[in-house]
mmCIF file of N, CA and C in Angstrom:
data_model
loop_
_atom_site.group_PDB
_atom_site.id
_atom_site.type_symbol
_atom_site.label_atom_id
_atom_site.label_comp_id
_atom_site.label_asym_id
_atom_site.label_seq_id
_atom_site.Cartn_x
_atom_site.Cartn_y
_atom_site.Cartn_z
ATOM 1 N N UNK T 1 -11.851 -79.015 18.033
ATOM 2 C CA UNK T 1 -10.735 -78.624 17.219
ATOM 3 C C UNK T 1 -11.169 -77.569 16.186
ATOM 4 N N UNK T 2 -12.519 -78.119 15.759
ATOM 5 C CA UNK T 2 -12.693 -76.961 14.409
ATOM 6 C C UNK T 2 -12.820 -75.757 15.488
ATOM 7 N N UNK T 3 -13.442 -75.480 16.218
ATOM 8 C CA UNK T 3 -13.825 -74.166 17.340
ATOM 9 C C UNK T 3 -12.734 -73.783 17.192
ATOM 10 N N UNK T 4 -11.388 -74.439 17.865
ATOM 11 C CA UNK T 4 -10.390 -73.767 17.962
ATOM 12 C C UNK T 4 -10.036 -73.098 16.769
ATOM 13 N N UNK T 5 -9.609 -73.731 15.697
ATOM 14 C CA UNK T 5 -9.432 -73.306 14.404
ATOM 15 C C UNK T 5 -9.964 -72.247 13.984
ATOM 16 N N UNK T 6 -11.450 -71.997 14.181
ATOM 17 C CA UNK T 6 -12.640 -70.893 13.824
ATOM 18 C C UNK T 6 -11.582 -70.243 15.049
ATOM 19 N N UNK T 7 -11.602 -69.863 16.520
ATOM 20 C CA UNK T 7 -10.925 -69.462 17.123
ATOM 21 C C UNK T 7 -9.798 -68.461 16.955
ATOM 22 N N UNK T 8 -8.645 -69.213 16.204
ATOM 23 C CA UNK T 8 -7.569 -68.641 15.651
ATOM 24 C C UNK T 8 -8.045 -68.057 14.290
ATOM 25 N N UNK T 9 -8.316 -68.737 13.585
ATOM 26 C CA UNK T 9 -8.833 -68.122 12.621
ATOM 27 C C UNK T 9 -9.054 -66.479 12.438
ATOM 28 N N UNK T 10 -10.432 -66.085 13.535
ATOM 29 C CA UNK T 10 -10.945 -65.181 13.566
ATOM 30 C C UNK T 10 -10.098 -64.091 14.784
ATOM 31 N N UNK T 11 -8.798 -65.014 15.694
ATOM 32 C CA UNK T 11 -8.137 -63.685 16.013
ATOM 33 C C UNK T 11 -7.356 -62.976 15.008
ATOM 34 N N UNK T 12 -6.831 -64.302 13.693
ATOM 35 C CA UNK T 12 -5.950 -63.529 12.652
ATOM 36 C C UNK T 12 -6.248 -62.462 11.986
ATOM 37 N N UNK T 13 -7.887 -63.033 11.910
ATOM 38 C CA UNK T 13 -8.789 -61.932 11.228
ATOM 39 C C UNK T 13 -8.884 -60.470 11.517
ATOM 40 N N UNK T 14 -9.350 -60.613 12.835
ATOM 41 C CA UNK T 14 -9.015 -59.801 14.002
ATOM 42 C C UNK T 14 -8.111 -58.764 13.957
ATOM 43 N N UNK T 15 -6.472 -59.376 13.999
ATOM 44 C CA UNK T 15 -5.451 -58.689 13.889
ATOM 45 C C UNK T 15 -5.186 -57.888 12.697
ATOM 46 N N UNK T 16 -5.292 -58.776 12.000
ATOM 47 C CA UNK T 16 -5.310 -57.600 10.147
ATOM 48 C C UNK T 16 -6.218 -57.009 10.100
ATOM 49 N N UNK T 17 -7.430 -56.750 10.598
ATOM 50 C CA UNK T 17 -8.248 -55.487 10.893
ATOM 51 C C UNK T 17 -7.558 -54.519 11.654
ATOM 52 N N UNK T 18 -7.254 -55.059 12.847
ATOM 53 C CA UNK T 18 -6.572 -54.123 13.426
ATOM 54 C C UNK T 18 -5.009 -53.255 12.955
ATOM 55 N N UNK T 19 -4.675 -54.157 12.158
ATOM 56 C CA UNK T 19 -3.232 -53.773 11.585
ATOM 57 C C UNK T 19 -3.904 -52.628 10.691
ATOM 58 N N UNK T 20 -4.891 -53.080 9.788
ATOM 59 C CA UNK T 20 -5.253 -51.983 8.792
ATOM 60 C C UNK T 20 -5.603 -50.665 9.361
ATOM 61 N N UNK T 21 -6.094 -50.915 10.527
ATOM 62 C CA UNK T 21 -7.311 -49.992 10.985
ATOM 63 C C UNK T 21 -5.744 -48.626 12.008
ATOM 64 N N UNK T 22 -4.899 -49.518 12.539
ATOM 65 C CA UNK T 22 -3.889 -48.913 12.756
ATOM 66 C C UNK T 22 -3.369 -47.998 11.620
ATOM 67 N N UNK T 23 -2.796 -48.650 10.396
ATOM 68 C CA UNK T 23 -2.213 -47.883 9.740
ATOM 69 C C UNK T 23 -2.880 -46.857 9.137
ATOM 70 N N UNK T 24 -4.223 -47.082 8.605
ATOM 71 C CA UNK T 24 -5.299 -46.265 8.696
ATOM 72 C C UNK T 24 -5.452 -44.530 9.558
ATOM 73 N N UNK T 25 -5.082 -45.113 10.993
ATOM 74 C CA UNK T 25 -5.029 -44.126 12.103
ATOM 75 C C UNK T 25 -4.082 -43.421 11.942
ATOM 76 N N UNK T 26 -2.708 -43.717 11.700
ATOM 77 C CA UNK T 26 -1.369 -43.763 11.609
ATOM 78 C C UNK T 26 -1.396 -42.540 10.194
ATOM 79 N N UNK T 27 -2.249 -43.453 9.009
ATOM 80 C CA UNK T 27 -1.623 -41.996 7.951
ATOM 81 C C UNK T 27 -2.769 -40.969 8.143
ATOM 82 N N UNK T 28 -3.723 -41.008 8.802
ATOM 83 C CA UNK T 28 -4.920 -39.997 10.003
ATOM 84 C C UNK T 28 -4.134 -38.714 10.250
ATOM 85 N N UNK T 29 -3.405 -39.692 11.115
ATOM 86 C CA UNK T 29 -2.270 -38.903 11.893
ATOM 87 C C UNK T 29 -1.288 -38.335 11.374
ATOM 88 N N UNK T 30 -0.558 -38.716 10.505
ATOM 89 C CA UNK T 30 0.555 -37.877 9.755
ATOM 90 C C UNK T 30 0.017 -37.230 8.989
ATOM 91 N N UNK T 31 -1.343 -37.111 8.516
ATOM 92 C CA UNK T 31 -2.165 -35.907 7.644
ATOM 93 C C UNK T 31 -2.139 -34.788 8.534
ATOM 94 N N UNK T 32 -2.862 -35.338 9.670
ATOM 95 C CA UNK T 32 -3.111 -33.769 10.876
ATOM 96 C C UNK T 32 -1.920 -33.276 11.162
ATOM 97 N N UNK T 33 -0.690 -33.930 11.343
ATOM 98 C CA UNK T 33 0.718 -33.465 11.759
ATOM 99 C C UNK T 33 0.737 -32.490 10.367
ATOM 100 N N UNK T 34 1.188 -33.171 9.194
ATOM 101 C CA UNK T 34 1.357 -32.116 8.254
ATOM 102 C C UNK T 34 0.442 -31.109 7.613
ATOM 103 N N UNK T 35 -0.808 -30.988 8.133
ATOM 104 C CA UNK T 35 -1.598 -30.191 8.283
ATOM 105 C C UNK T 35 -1.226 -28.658 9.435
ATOM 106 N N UNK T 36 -1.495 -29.670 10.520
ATOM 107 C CA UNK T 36 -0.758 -28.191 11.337
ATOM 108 C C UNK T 36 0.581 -27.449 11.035
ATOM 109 N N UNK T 37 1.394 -28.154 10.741
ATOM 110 C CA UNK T 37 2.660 -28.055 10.398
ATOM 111 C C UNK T 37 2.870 -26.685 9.572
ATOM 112 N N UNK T 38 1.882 -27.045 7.968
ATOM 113 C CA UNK T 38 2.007 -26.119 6.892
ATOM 114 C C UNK T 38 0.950 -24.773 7.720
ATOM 115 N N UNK T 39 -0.449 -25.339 8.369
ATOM 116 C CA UNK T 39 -1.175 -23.841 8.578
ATOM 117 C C UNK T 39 0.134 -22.703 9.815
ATOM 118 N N UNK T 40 0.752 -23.667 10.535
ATOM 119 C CA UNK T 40 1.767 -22.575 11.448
ATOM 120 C C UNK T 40 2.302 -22.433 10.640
ATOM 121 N N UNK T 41 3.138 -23.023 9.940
ATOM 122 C CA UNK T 41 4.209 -22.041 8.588
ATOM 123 C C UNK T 41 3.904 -21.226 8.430
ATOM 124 N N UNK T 42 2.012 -21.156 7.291
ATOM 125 C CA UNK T 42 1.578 -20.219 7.459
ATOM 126 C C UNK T 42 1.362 -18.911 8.001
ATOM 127 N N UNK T 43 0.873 -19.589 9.194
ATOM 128 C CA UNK T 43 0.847 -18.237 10.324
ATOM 129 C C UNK T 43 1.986 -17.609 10.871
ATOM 130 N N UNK T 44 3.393 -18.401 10.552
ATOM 131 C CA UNK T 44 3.966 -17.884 10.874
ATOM 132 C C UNK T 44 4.913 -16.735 10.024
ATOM 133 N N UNK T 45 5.019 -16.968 8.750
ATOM 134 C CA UNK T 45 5.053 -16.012 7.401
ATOM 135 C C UNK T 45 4.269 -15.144 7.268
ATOM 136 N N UNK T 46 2.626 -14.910 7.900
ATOM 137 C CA UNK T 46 1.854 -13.910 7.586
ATOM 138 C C UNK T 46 2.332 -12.950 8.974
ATOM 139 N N UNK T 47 2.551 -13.425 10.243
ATOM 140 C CA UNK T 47 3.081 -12.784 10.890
ATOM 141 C C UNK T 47 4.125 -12.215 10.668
ATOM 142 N N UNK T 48 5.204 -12.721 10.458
ATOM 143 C CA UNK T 48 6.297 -11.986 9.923
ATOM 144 C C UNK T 48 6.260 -10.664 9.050
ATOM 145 N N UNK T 49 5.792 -11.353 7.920
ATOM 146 C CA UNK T 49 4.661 -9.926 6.894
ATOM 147 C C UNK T 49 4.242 -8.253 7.702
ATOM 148 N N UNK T 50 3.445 -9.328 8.797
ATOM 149 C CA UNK T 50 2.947 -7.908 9.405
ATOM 150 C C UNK T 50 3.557 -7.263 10.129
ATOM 151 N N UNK T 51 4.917 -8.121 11.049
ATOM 152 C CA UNK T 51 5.867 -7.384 11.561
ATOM 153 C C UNK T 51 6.426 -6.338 10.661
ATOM 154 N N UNK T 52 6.958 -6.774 9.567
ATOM 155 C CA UNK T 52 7.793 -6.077 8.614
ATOM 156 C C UNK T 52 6.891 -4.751 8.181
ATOM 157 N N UNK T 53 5.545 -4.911 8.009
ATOM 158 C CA UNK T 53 4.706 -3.762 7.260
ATOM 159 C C UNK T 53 4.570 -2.882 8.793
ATOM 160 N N UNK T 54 4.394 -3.306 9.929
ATOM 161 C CA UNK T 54 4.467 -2.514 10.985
ATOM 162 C C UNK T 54 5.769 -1.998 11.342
ATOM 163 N N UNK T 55 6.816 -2.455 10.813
ATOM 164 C CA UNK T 55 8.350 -1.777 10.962
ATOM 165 C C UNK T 55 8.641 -0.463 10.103
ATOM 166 N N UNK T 56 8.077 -1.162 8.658
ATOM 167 C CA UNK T 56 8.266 -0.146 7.707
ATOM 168 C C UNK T 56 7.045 1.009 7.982
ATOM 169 N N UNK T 57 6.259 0.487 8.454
ATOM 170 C CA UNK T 57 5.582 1.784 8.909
ATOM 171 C C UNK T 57 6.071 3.062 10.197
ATOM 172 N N UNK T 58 6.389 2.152 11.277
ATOM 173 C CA UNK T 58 6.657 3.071 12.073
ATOM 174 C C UNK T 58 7.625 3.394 11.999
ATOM 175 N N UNK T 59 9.051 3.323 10.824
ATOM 176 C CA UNK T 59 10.318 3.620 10.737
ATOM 177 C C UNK T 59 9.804 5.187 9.433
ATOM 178 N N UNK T 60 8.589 4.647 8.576
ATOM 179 C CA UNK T 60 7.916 5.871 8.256
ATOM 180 C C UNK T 60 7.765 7.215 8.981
ATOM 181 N N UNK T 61 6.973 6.766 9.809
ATOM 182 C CA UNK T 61 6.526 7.668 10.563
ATOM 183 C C UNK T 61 7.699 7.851 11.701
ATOM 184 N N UNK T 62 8.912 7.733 11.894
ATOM 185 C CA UNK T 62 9.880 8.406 12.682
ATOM 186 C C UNK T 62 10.621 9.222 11.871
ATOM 187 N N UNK T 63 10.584 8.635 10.799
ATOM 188 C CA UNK T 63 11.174 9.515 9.611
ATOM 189 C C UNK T 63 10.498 11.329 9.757
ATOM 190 N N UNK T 64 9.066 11.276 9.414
ATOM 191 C CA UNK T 64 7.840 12.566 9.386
ATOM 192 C C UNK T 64 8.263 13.230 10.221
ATOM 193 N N UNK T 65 8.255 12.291 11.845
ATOM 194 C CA UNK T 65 8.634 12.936 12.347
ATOM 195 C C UNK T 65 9.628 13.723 12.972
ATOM 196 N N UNK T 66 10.607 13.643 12.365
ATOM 197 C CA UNK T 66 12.070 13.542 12.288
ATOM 198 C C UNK T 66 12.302 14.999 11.756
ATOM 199 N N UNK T 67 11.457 15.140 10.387
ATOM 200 C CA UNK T 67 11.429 16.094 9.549
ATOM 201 C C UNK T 67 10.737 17.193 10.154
ATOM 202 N N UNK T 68 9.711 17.038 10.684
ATOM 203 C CA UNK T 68 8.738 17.952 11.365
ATOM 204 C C UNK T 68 9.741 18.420 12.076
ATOM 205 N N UNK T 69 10.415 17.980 13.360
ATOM 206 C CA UNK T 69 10.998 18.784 14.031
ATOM 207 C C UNK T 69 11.898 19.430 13.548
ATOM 208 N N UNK T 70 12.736 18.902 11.742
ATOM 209 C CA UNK T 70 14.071 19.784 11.511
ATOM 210 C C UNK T 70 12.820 20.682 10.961
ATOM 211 N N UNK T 71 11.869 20.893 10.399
ATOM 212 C CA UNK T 71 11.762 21.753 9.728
ATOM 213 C C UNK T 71 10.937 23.277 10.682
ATOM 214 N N UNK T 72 10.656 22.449 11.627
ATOM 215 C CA UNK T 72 10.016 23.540 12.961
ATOM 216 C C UNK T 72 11.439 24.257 13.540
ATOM 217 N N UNK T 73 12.763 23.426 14.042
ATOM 218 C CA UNK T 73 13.700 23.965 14.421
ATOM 219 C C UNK T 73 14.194 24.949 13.235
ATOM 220 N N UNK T 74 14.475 24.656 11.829
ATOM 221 C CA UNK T 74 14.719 25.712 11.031
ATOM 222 C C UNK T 74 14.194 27.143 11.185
ATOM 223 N N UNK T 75 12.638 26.748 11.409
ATOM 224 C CA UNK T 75 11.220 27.672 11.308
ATOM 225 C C UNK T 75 11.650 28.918 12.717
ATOM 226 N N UNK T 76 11.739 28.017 13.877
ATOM 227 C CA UNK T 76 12.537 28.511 14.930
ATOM 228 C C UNK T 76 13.612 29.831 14.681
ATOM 229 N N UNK T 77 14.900 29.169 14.008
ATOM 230 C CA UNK T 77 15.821 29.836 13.886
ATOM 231 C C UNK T 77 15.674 30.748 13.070
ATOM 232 N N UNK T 78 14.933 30.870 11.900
ATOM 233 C CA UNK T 78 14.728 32.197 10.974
ATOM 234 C C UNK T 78 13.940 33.047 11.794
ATOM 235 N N UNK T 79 12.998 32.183 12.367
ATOM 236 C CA UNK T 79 12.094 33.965 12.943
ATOM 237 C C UNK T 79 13.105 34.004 14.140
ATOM 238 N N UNK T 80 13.755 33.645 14.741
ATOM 239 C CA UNK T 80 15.068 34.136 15.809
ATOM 240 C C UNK T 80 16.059 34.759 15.010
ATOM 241 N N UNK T 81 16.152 34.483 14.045
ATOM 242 C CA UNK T 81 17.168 35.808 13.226
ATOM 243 C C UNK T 81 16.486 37.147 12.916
ATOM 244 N N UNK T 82 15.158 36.361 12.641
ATOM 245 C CA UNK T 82 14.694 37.614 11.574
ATOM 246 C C UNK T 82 14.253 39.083 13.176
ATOM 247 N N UNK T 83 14.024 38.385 14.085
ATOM 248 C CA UNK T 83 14.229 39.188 15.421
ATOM 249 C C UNK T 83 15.277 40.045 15.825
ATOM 250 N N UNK T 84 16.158 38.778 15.954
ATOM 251 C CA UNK T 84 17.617 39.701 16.234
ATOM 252 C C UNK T 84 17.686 40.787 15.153
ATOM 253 N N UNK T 85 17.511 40.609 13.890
ATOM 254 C CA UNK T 85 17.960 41.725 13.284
ATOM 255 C C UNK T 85 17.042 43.069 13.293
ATOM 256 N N UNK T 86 15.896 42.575 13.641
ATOM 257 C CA UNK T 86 14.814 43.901 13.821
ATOM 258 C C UNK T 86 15.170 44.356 15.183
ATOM 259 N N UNK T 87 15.966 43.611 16.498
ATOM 260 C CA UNK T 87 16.493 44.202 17.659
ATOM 261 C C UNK T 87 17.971 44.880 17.392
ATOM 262 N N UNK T 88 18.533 44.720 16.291
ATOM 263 C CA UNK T 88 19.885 45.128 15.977
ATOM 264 C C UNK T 88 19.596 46.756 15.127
ATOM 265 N N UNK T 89 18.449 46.233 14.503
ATOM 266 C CA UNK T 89 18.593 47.759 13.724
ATOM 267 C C UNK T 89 17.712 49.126 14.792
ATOM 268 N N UNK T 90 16.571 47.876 15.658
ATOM 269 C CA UNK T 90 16.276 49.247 16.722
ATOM 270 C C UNK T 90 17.076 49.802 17.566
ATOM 271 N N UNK T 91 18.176 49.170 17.838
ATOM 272 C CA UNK T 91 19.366 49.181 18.764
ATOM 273 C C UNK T 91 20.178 50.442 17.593
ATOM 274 N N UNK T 92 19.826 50.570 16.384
ATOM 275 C CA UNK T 92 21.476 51.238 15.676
ATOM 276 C C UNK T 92 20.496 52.422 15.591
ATOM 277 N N UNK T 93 19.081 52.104 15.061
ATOM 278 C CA UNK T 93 18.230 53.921 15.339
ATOM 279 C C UNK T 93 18.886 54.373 16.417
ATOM 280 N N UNK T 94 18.484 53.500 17.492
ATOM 281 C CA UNK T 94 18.588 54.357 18.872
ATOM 282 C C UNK T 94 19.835 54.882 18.966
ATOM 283 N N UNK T 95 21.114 54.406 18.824
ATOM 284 C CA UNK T 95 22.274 54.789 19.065
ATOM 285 C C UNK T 95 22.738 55.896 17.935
ATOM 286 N N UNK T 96 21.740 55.717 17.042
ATOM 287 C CA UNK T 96 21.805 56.490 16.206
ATOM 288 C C UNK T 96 21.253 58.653 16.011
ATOM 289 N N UNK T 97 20.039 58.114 16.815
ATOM 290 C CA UNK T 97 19.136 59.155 17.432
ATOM 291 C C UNK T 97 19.881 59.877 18.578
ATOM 292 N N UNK T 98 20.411 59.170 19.725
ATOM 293 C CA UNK T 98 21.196 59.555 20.374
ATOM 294 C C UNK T 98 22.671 60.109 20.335
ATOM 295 N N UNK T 99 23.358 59.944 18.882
ATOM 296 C CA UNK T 99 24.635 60.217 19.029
ATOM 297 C C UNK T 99 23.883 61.645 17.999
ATOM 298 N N UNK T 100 22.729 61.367 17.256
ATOM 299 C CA UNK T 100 22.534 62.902 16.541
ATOM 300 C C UNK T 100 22.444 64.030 17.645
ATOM 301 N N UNK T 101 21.867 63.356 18.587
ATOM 302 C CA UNK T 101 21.299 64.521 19.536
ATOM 303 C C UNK T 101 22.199 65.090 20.269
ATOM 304 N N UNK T 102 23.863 64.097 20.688
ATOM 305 C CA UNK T 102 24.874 64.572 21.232
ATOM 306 C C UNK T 102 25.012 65.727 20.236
ATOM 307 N N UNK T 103 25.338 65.514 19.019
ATOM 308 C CA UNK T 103 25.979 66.328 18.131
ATOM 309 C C UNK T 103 25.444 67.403 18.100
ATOM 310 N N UNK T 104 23.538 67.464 18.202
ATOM 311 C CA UNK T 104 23.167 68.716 17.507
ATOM 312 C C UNK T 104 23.441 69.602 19.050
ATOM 313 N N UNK T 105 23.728 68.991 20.172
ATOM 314 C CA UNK T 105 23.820 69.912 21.450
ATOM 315 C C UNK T 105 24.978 70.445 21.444
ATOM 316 N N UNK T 106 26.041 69.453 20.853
ATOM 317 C CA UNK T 106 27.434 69.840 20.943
ATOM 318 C C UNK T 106 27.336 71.217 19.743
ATOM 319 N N UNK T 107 26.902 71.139 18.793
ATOM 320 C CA UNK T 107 26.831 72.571 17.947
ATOM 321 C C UNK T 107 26.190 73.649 18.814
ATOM 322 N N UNK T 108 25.389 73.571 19.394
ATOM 323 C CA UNK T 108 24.457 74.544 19.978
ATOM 324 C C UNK T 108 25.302 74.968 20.888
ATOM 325 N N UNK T 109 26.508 73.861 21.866
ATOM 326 C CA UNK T 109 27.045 74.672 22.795
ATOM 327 C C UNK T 109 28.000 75.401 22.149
ATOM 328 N N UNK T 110 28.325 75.053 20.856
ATOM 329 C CA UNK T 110 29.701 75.717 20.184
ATOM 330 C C UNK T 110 29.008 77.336 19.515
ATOM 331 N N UNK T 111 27.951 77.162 19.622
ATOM 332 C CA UNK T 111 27.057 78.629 18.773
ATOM 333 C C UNK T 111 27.149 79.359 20.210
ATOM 334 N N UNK T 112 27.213 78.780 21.144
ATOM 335 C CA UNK T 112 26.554 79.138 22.181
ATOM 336 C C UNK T 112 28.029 80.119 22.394
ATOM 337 N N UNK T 113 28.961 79.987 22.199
ATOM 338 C CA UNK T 113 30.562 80.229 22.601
ATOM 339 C C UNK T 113 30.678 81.683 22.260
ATOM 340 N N UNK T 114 31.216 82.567 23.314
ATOM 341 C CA UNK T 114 31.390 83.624 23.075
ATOM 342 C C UNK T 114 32.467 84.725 21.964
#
């Protein structure tokens, strides 16, 4: 009888070790849960971060380049004016040279007149 007693005894014993040793495990475990929990938060806010600094960057740099091309297309169009007008005024010599030369022949044929 006492055996038995020692017996039970020492499964009770037993069990409240194990109960402790459970709950033990148990707040183990809800440490590591809220451990990972906060470092992904983490990681997941620093990611975000870097999305955003890589957005604002390359929305930067579409900007530059944005500008580069208005300011090359401007660059474009002035020296395409500044052309045309150096082809407009060689165009008004010439027509110019040529209508003198009608004229000075047209006098010469009129001197020329009997």
């Amino acid at each position: 009888m006492q055996e038995r007693s020692e017996k039970i005894s020492k499964g009770v014993e037993d069990a409240k070790q194990n109960e402790e040793l459970l709950k033990a495990c148990r707040a183990d475990y809800d440490e590591v849960i809220k451990k990972a929990k906060n470092e992904a938060y983490v990681f997941s806010e620093k990611a975000k971060k870097e999305r955003e600094i890589e957005k604002s960057a390359s929305i930067e740099n579409t900007k530059k380049e944005v500008e580069a091309i208005i300011q090359n297309g401007k660059k474009m169009m002035e020296d395409e004016k500044v052309k045309m007008v150096e082809d407009a005024k060689k165009e008004i010599v010439s027509l110019t040279m040529l209508a003198t030369e009608k004229l000075i022949s047209s006098k010469k044929d009129l001197n020329d007149l009997p």
